[in-house]
Structures are given as structure tokens and as C-alpha cells.
PDB file of C-alpha atoms in Angstrom:
ATOM      1  CA  MET O 421     103.943 100.437  88.572  1.00 85.00           C
ATOM      2  CA  ASP O 422     101.579  97.588  89.557  1.00 91.00           C
ATOM      3  CA  SER O 423      99.911  97.562  92.850  1.00 94.00           C
ATOM      4  CA  ILE O 424      97.300  96.053  95.121  1.00 95.00           C
ATOM      5  CA  LEU O 425      95.609  97.902  98.010  1.00 97.00           C
ATOM      6  CA  LEU O 426      94.572  96.020 101.126  1.00 97.00           C
ATOM      7  CA  ASP O 427      92.050  98.094 103.131  1.00 96.00           C
ATOM      8  CA  LEU O 428      89.329  97.849 105.655  1.00 95.00           C
ATOM      9  CA  ASP O 429      87.331 100.764 103.971  1.00 95.00           C
ATOM     10  CA  HIS O 430      85.569  98.701 101.137  1.00 93.00           C
ATOM     11  CA  ARG O 431      84.765 102.046  99.368  1.00 94.00           C
ATOM     12  CA  TYR O 432      88.339 102.018  98.063  1.00 93.00           C
ATOM     13  CA  ALA O 433      87.202  99.420  95.652  1.00 92.00           C
ATOM     14  CA  GLN O 434      85.683 101.716  93.414  1.00 93.00           C
ATOM     15  CA  PHE O 435      89.045 103.761  92.934  1.00 92.00           C
ATOM     16  CA  ASN O 436      91.087 100.808  91.967  1.00 91.00           C
ATOM     17  CA  ASP O 437      91.027  98.271  88.935  1.00 90.00           C
ATOM     18  CA  GLU O 438      89.506  94.955  89.335  1.00 88.00           C
ATOM     19  CA  GLY O 439      91.680  92.551  91.062  1.00 90.00           C
ATOM     20  CA  ARG O 440      93.588  95.301  92.624  1.00 94.00           C
ATOM     21  CA  PHE O 441      91.687  95.865  95.933  1.00 96.00           C
ATOM     22  CA  ILE O 442      91.334  93.481  98.736  1.00 96.00           C
ATOM     23  CA  HIS O 443      89.076  93.965 101.593  1.00 97.00           C
ATOM     24  CA  TYR O 444      91.198  93.430 104.574  1.00 97.00           C
ATOM     25  CA  ASN O 445      91.384  93.909 108.524  1.00 97.00           C
ATOM     26  CA  MET O 446      95.047  94.274 109.400  1.00 96.00           C
ATOM     27  CA  PHE O 447      94.365  94.189 113.121  1.00 96.00           C
ATOM     28  CA  ASN O 448      93.501  90.429 112.919  1.00 96.00           C
ATOM     29  CA  HIS O 449      94.654  89.488 109.510  1.00 96.00           C
ATOM     30  CA  HIS O 450      91.383  89.041 108.283  1.00 96.00           C
ATOM     31  CA  PHE O 451      90.446  88.532 104.580  1.00 96.00           C
ATOM     32  CA  PHE O 452      86.884  89.352 103.862  1.00 95.00           C
ATOM     33  CA  GLU O 453      85.720  86.761 101.090  1.00 89.00           C
ATOM     34  CA  GLU O 454      88.835  84.712 101.929  1.00 84.00           C
ATOM     35  CA  ASP O 455      88.291  82.322  99.244  1.00 89.00           C
ATOM     36  CA  LEU O 456      88.901  84.966  96.718  1.00 91.00           C
ATOM     37  CA  ALA O 457      91.071  87.501  98.462  1.00 94.00           C
ATOM     38  CA  LYS O 458      93.887  85.406  99.730  1.00 92.00           C
ATOM     39  CA  PRO O 459      94.396  83.618  96.342  1.00 92.00           C
ATOM     40  CA  LEU O 460      94.283  87.095  94.796  1.00 94.00           C
ATOM     41  CA  LEU O 461      97.156  88.422  96.742  1.00 94.00           C
ATOM     42  CA  GLN O 462      99.221  85.136  96.436  1.00 91.00           C
ATOM     43  CA  ASN O 463      98.686  85.512  92.611  1.00 92.00           C
ATOM     44  CA  PHE O 464     100.137  89.012  92.798  1.00 93.00           C
ATOM     45  CA  PHE O 465     103.149  87.957  94.828  1.00 91.00           C
ATOM     46  CA  GLU O 466     103.677  84.901  92.559  1.00 88.00           C
ATOM     47  CA  ASN O 467     103.618  87.017  89.384  1.00 87.00           C
ATOM     48  CA  SER O 468     105.786  89.819  90.810  1.00 87.00           C
ATOM     49  CA  LYS O 469     109.679  89.994  90.907  1.00 84.00           C
ATOM     50  CA  LEU O 470     110.663  89.458  94.545  1.00 79.00           C
ATOM     51  CA  ASN O 471     113.332  92.181  94.353  1.00 81.00           C
ATOM     52  CA  SER O 472     110.958  94.754  93.031  1.00 88.00           C
ATOM     53  CA  LEU O 473     108.198  94.127  95.706  1.00 92.00           C
ATOM     54  CA  LEU O 474     107.656  96.777  98.556  1.00 95.00           C
ATOM     55  CA  VAL O 475     104.991  96.544 101.263  1.00 96.00           C
ATOM     56  CA  VAL O 476     103.656 100.125 102.359  1.00 97.00           C
ATOM     57  CA  LEU O 477     102.002 100.183 105.677  1.00 96.00           C
ATOM     58  CA  ASP O 478      99.934 103.296 106.853  1.00 95.00           C
ATOM     59  CA  PRO O 479      97.781 102.153 109.812  1.00 95.00           C
ATOM     60  CA  PRO O 480      96.033 104.160 112.413  1.00 92.00           C
ATOM     61  CA  PHE O 481      98.460 105.513 114.747  1.00 91.00           C
ATOM     62  CA  GLY O 482      96.685 104.358 117.891  1.00 90.00           C
ATOM     63  CA  GLY O 483      97.034 100.624 116.670  1.00 92.00           C
ATOM     64  CA  LEU O 484      98.779  98.048 118.814  1.00 96.00           C
ATOM     65  CA  VAL O 485     102.356  97.622 117.236  1.00 98.00           C
ATOM     66  CA  GLU O 486     102.458  94.018 118.231  1.00 98.00           C
ATOM     67  CA  VAL O 487      99.237  93.321 116.443  1.00 97.00           C
ATOM     68  CA  LEU O 488     100.322  95.200 113.228  1.00 98.00           C
ATOM     69  CA  ALA O 489     103.747  93.370 113.272  1.00 98.00           C
ATOM     70  CA  ALA O 490     102.067  90.106 113.490  1.00 97.00           C
ATOM     71  CA  SER O 491     100.118  90.731 110.400  1.00 97.00           C
ATOM     72  CA  VAL O 492     103.070  92.104 108.531  1.00 97.00           C
ATOM     73  CA  ARG O 493     104.919  88.832 109.011  1.00 95.00           C
ATOM     74  CA  LYS O 494     101.786  86.977 107.836  1.00 94.00           C
ATOM     75  CA  ILE O 495     101.736  89.080 104.834  1.00 94.00           C
ATOM     76  CA  TRP O 496     105.483  88.433 104.029  1.00 93.00           C
ATOM     77  CA  LYS O 497     104.649  84.623 104.542  1.00 90.00           C
ATOM     78  CA  LEU O 498     101.956  84.746 101.600  1.00 89.00           C
ATOM     79  CA  ALA O 499     104.732  85.754  99.390  1.00 87.00           C
ATOM     80  CA  ASP O 500     106.640  82.445  99.864  1.00 80.00           C
ATOM     81  CA  CYS O 501     104.863  81.187  96.786  1.00 69.00           C
ATOM     82  CA  ASN O 502     107.085  83.323  94.588  1.00 66.00           C
ATOM     83  CA  LYS O 503     109.631  81.442  92.430  1.00 64.00           C
ATOM     84  CA  ASP O 504     112.495  83.754  93.379  1.00 67.00           C
ATOM     85  CA  TYR O 505     111.874  82.863  97.097  1.00 64.00           C
ATOM     86  CA  LYS O 506     112.017  79.137  96.629  1.00 60.00           C
ATOM     87  CA  ASP O 507     115.821  79.562  95.720  1.00 58.00           C
ATOM     88  CA  SER O 508     116.522  81.647  98.852  1.00 60.00           C
ATOM     89  CA  GLU O 509     117.631  80.610 102.233  1.00 64.00           C
ATOM     90  CA  GLY O 510     115.961  81.771 105.602  1.00 64.00           C
ATOM     91  CA  PRO O 511     112.781  83.466 106.470  1.00 71.00           C
ATOM     92  CA  LEU O 512     111.308  85.947 103.923  1.00 80.00           C
ATOM     93  CA  GLU O 513     111.129  89.770 104.798  1.00 90.00           C
ATOM     94  CA  LEU O 514     109.717  91.735 101.811  1.00 92.00           C
ATOM     95  CA  PRO O 515     110.952  95.430 101.835  1.00 95.00           C
ATOM     96  CA  THR O 516     108.533  97.272 103.896  1.00 97.00           C
ATOM     97  CA  PHE O 517     107.854 100.953 104.644  1.00 98.00           C
ATOM     98  CA  TRP O 518     105.843 101.195 108.057  1.00 98.00           C
ATOM     99  CA  ILE O 519     104.578 104.795 108.346  1.00 97.00           C
ATOM    100  CA  PHE O 520     104.254 105.751 112.140  1.00 97.00           C
ATOM    101  CA  PRO O 521     105.251 108.511 114.611  1.00 95.00           C
ATOM    102  CA  TYR O 522     108.882 108.633 115.489  1.00 95.00           C
ATOM    103  CA  PHE O 523     108.156 108.328 119.291  1.00 94.00           C
ATOM    104  CA  MET O 524     106.869 104.747 118.773  1.00 96.00           C
ATOM    105  CA  GLU O 525     110.514 103.655 117.529  1.00 96.00           C
ATOM    106  CA  SER O 526     111.291 101.498 120.474  1.00 96.00           C
ATOM    107  CA  HIS O 527     108.199  99.572 119.975  1.00 97.00           C
ATOM    108  CA  ILE O 528     108.504  98.930 116.355  1.00 98.00           C
ATOM    109  CA  VAL O 529     112.192  97.992 116.657  1.00 97.00           C
ATOM    110  CA  GLU O 530     111.504  95.547 119.366  1.00 98.00           C
ATOM    111  CA  GLU O 531     108.791  93.645 117.300  1.00 97.00           C
ATOM    112  CA  MET O 532     110.846  94.268 114.026  1.00 97.00           C
ATOM    113  CA  PRO O 533     114.623  94.341 114.833  1.00 97.00           C
ATOM    114  CA  SER O 534     115.691  94.681 111.280  1.00 96.00           C
ATOM    115  CA  PHE O 535     113.762  98.126 111.114  1.00 98.00           C
ATOM    116  CA  ASN O 536     115.205 101.397 111.207  1.00 98.00           C
ATOM    117  CA  MET O 537     113.830 104.870 111.193  1.00 97.00           C
ATOM    118  CA  CYS O 538     114.182 107.035 108.033  1.00 97.00           C
ATOM    119  CA  GLU O 539     114.128 110.660 108.665  1.00 95.00           C
ATOM    120  CA  LEU O 540     111.820 111.811 105.943  1.00 95.00           C
ATOM    121  CA  LYS O 541     109.034 113.748 107.638  1.00 93.00           C
ATOM    122  CA  VAL O 542     105.452 112.262 106.375  1.00 93.00           C
ATOM    123  CA  ASN O 543     103.034 114.895 105.793  1.00 89.00           C
ATOM    124  CA  TYR O 544      99.207 114.644 104.910  1.00 81.00           C
ATOM    125  CA  ASP O 545      97.399 116.893 102.890  1.00 78.00           C
ATOM    126  CA  ASN O 546      94.115 116.471 104.631  1.00 70.00           C
ATOM    127  CA  HIS O 547      95.205 115.977 108.306  1.00 61.00           C
ATOM    128  CA  PRO O 548      95.021 119.022 110.700  1.00 61.00           C
ATOM    129  CA  LEU O 549      98.090 117.749 112.750  1.00 63.00           C
ATOM    130  CA  TYR O 550     100.351 116.195 110.351  1.00 60.00           C
ATOM    131  CA  LYS O 551     100.093 118.490 107.301  1.00 62.00           C
ATOM    132  CA  LYS O 552     102.992 120.266 105.796  1.00 62.00           C
ATOM    133  CA  ARG O 553     103.738 123.714 107.713  1.00 55.00           C
ATOM    134  CA  HIS O 554     105.521 126.757 106.901  1.00 49.00           C
ATOM    135  CA  SER O 555     109.107 126.215 106.525  1.00 48.00           C
ATOM    136  CA  SER O 556     109.756 128.677 109.482  1.00 44.00           C
ATOM    137  CA  SER O 557     107.576 126.787 111.868  1.00 49.00           C
ATOM    138  CA  ALA O 558     109.339 124.978 114.705  1.00 52.00           C
ATOM    139  CA  LYS O 559     106.934 122.222 114.694  1.00 66.00           C
ATOM    140  CA  THR O 560     107.098 119.577 111.973  1.00 79.00           C
ATOM    141  CA  SER O 561     105.208 116.285 111.537  1.00 87.00           C
ATOM    142  CA  PRO O 562     106.147 113.568 113.953  1.00 91.00           C
ATOM    143  CA  VAL O 563     105.308 110.997 111.195  1.00 94.00           C
ATOM    144  CA  ARG O 564     108.286 108.976 109.799  1.00 96.00           C
ATOM    145  CA  ILE O 565     109.018 105.739 107.862  1.00 98.00           C
ATOM    146  CA  PHE O 566     110.342 102.626 109.516  1.00 98.00           C
ATOM    147  CA  THR O 567     111.839 100.199 107.207  1.00 98.00           C
ATOM    148  CA  ASN O 568     114.132  97.079 106.576  1.00 97.00           C
ATOM    149  CA  VAL O 569     115.489  98.705 103.516  1.00 97.00           C
ATOM    150  CA  PRO O 570     119.015  99.833 104.083  1.00 97.00           C
ATOM    151  CA  LEU O 571     118.939 103.565 104.942  1.00 97.00           C
ATOM    152  CA  ARG O 572     121.852 104.291 102.859  1.00 96.00           C
ATOM    153  CA  ASP O 573     119.719 103.331  99.841  1.00 97.00           C
ATOM    154  CA  ILE O 574     116.977 105.807 100.681  1.00 97.00           C
ATOM    155  CA  VAL O 575     117.972 109.144  98.990  1.00 98.00           C
ATOM    156  CA  LEU O 576     116.161 112.224 100.549  1.00 97.00           C
ATOM    157  CA  PRO O 577     115.748 115.434  98.843  1.00 96.00           C
ATOM    158  CA  GLU O 578     118.548 117.993  99.712  1.00 95.00           C
ATOM    159  CA  ASP O 579     116.317 120.858  98.648  1.00 95.00           C
ATOM    160  CA  GLU O 580     113.691 120.005 101.379  1.00 92.00           C
ATOM    161  CA  GLY O 581     116.172 120.081 104.193  1.00 92.00           C
ATOM    162  CA  TYR O 582     117.984 116.845 104.324  1.00 95.00           C
ATOM    163  CA  ARG O 583     121.803 115.995 103.988  1.00 96.00           C
ATOM    164  CA  TYR O 584     123.740 112.879 103.810  1.00 97.00           C
ATOM    165  CA  CYS O 585     125.811 112.101 106.960  1.00 96.00           C
ATOM    166  CA  GLU O 586     129.038 110.290 105.863  1.00 96.00           C
ATOM    167  CA  LYS O 587     129.541 108.815 109.263  1.00 96.00           C
ATOM    168  CA  CYS O 588     126.059 107.335 109.685  1.00 96.00           C
ATOM    169  CA  GLU O 589     125.741 106.563 105.956  1.00 97.00           C
ATOM    170  CA  ARG O 590     122.206 107.936 105.705  1.00 97.00           C
ATOM    171  CA  TYR O 591     120.233 110.886 105.095  1.00 97.00           C
ATOM    172  CA  VAL O 592     119.290 113.050 108.104  1.00 96.00           C
ATOM    173  CA  SER O 593     117.529 116.295 108.640  1.00 94.00           C
ATOM    174  CA  GLU O 594     119.988 119.335 108.104  1.00 92.00           C
ATOM    175  CA  SER O 595     119.350 120.303 111.943  1.00 90.00           C
ATOM    176  CA  ASN O 596     120.323 116.673 113.123  1.00 93.00           C
ATOM    177  CA  VAL O 597     124.091 117.376 114.196  1.00 92.00           C
ATOM    178  CA  HIS O 598     126.330 114.135 114.337  1.00 95.00           C
ATOM    179  CA  CYS O 599     127.231 113.552 117.926  1.00 94.00           C
ATOM    180  CA  GLU O 600     130.845 112.228 118.231  1.00 94.00           C
ATOM    181  CA  LEU O 601     130.101 110.784 121.727  1.00 94.00           C
ATOM    182  CA  CYS O 602     126.973 108.837 120.713  1.00 95.00           C
ATOM    183  CA  ASN O 603     128.380 108.264 117.147  1.00 95.00           C
ATOM    184  CA  ASP O 604     125.161 108.965 115.740  1.00 96.00           C
ATOM    185  CA  CYS O 605     122.818 111.661 114.356  1.00 95.00           C
ATOM    186  CA  THR O 606     120.501 111.431 117.369  1.00 94.00           C
ATOM    187  CA  SER O 607     117.609 113.751 116.882  1.00 92.00           C
ATOM    188  CA  LYS O 608     114.361 112.269 116.210  1.00 90.00           C
ATOM    189  CA  ASP O 609     112.064 115.225 116.091  1.00 86.00           C
ATOM    190  CA  GLY O 610     113.891 117.612 113.468  1.00 80.00           C
ATOM    191  CA  ARG O 611     115.071 119.829 116.212  1.00 84.00           C
ATOM    192  CA  ILE O 612     118.820 120.154 117.462  1.00 86.00           C
ATOM    193  CA  TRP O 613     119.417 117.762 120.362  1.00 90.00           C
ATOM    194  CA  LEU O 614     122.410 118.381 122.804  1.00 89.00           C
ATOM    195  CA  HIS O 615     124.505 115.453 124.621  1.00 91.00           C
ATOM    196  CA  CYS O 616     123.890 115.181 128.311  1.00 88.00           C
ATOM    197  CA  SER O 617     126.763 114.114 130.248  1.00 85.00           C
ATOM    198  CA  LEU O 618     124.601 113.020 133.192  1.00 84.00           C
ATOM    199  CA  CYS O 619     122.409 110.817 131.127  1.00 85.00           C
ATOM    200  CA  ASN O 620     125.189 109.911 128.655  1.00 90.00           C
ATOM    201  CA  LYS O 621     123.074 110.341 125.672  1.00 90.00           C
ATOM    202  CA  CYS O 622     121.621 113.171 123.600  1.00 91.00           C
ATOM    203  CA  VAL O 623     118.225 114.761 124.637  1.00 89.00           C
ATOM    204  CA  LYS O 624     115.955 117.448 123.360  1.00 84.00           C
ATOM    205  CA  LYS O 625     117.260 121.036 124.158  1.00 76.00           C
ATOM    206  CA  GLY O 626     115.790 122.687 127.039  1.00 68.00           C
ATOM    207  CA  THR O 627     116.423 124.031 130.509  1.00 46.00           C
ATOM    208  CA  VAL O 628     115.327 121.916 133.672  1.00 46.00           C
ATOM    209  CA  THR O 629     116.159 121.430 137.234  1.00 46.00           C
ATOM    210  CA  ILE O 630     117.876 118.100 137.812  1.00 52.00           C
ATOM    211  CA  ILE O 631     117.914 116.739 141.292  1.00 47.00           C
ATOM    212  CA  HIS O 632     120.947 114.636 141.958  1.00 46.00           C
ATOM    213  CA  LEU O 633     120.020 112.329 144.622  1.00 51.00           C
ATOM    214  CA  MET O 634     123.255 110.596 145.015  1.00 48.00           C
ATOM    215  CA  HIS O 635     124.811 113.900 146.167  1.00 44.00           C
ATOM    216  CA  ASN O 636     121.942 115.477 147.647  1.00 47.00           C
ATOM    217  CA  ASP O 637     122.042 118.745 145.662  1.00 48.00           C
ATOM    218  CA  VAL O 638     120.145 120.491 143.106  1.00 46.00           C
ATOM    219  CA  THR O 639     121.679 121.692 139.797  1.00 49.00           C
ATOM    220  CA  ARG O 640     120.245 123.832 137.016  1.00 48.00           C
ATOM    221  CA  VAL O 641     121.244 122.532 133.734  1.00 49.00           C
ATOM    222  CA  ASP O 642     120.991 123.859 130.226  1.00 52.00           C
ATOM    223  CA  ALA O 643     120.472 120.471 128.674  1.00 50.00           C
ATOM    224  CA  HIS O 644     117.064 118.918 128.030  1.00 47.00           C
ATOM    225  CA  GLU O 645     113.472 118.778 129.006  1.00 49.00           C
ATOM    226  CA  GLU O 646     113.495 115.487 130.983  1.00 51.00           C
ATOM    227  CA  CYS O 647     116.208 112.781 131.893  1.00 50.00           C
TER     228      CYS O 647
END
């Protein structure tokens, strides 16, 4: 598998073959040594098969989604030199994996409407919060993959707690129960979610006091943490 790394940390250059590292800042789409770096990336795109390219994005989680999305689109644009693209129609979208927390889903989908969240839990060996936990732990990594690749084409390992939902046509966590009312496997965090008839959506399981202002009464509902 051939690859090229774009990163702000220039020290990664020593771990990659010559011509396979580009010093790059994704927050402003800046190529250091632009006269050499940008042609190097375009040459990589030009000599690759368009249907075998994959962009993997693993930015700092505090980064602005709008800024990162703009850079992704500019990276895609650089691939329009590929001979396979010249025969295609419409704007180019390279298959992309964007690694980010699940709770940023609405922001990513707003900027990148073709993206959906894959339920694979991404763990880091050297991260204190997002490393793989014991299977009995209630807490799991909140990091997921957002992608424009059809989710039905992404096979997740069943021996690691995933199953294929025929109705959703995608792999989901074993604990993600399909909701007939929402017509979706709705859980985002790996825990079981319940359908709340008051909110007309599935929410995190919990017990809270809900004040119904329309009826001036207070009801205790075994449903979710917040409406």
C-alpha cells in the first residue's frame, strides 16, 4: 500500500520515505515549501488509481469543523489532475475517513452533507482518555469515523461487538437496538438508548424530572438524561 503523510509536525519526516511526507498545516491549508510540496502531492494523486485513493483525517478534536472541512475540499480539488477524474462528471469527492468524536456529528454533517458516522470505536494506545478499556467497562471511546464511503461497504468485526443491521444496511454496536419508531439504530455512544414519546426521538437512558409547561404539571419519567 502506497501512502503519503501530511502533518504539521516535521519530525514525522524521519519515519517516512523520501517524497512520502509533506510539512502541512491543515487549519489554513498551508504547504510549507509550497513550490515542492504541492506538486509532490499532485504527482501522488496523478499516479494513483482514483478508485483506490482514501484520505484519512485525524485532526485535533478542538479544531473548528468549518476550517477542517474547507481544507478537505481543497485537498480533494488537488486530485482533479488524475486522469480518471477527467472523464467523470460533477465535483470530486475522494473517499475520506474523518476521525472525530461522535458528539460532533451534527457539525460535520452540516459542513459535509455526504458524510455519515460509522460506529467503529476508535481507540488510541497512548491516549489516557481514548485508549481501549476493559470489555466490562461502561465507558468506551467517543471517537468515531465519519465518512462519505457507503456504510454498507464498511465491514466491522463481529467478534469485537458489532452486528449487521439489515434494516439500516450498516454495521452497528451489539447494544444499539433498532428503533421501529425512528426507523434507525439510534445510539451514538455504544449504550442502549430508549425512545422518548415526549421528544419523539431516542435519547440516552436515565431518570429525570421533566416539567411539562403546557400542562403545568411535573412528571417523573424513566427515559433519558435531558430532553
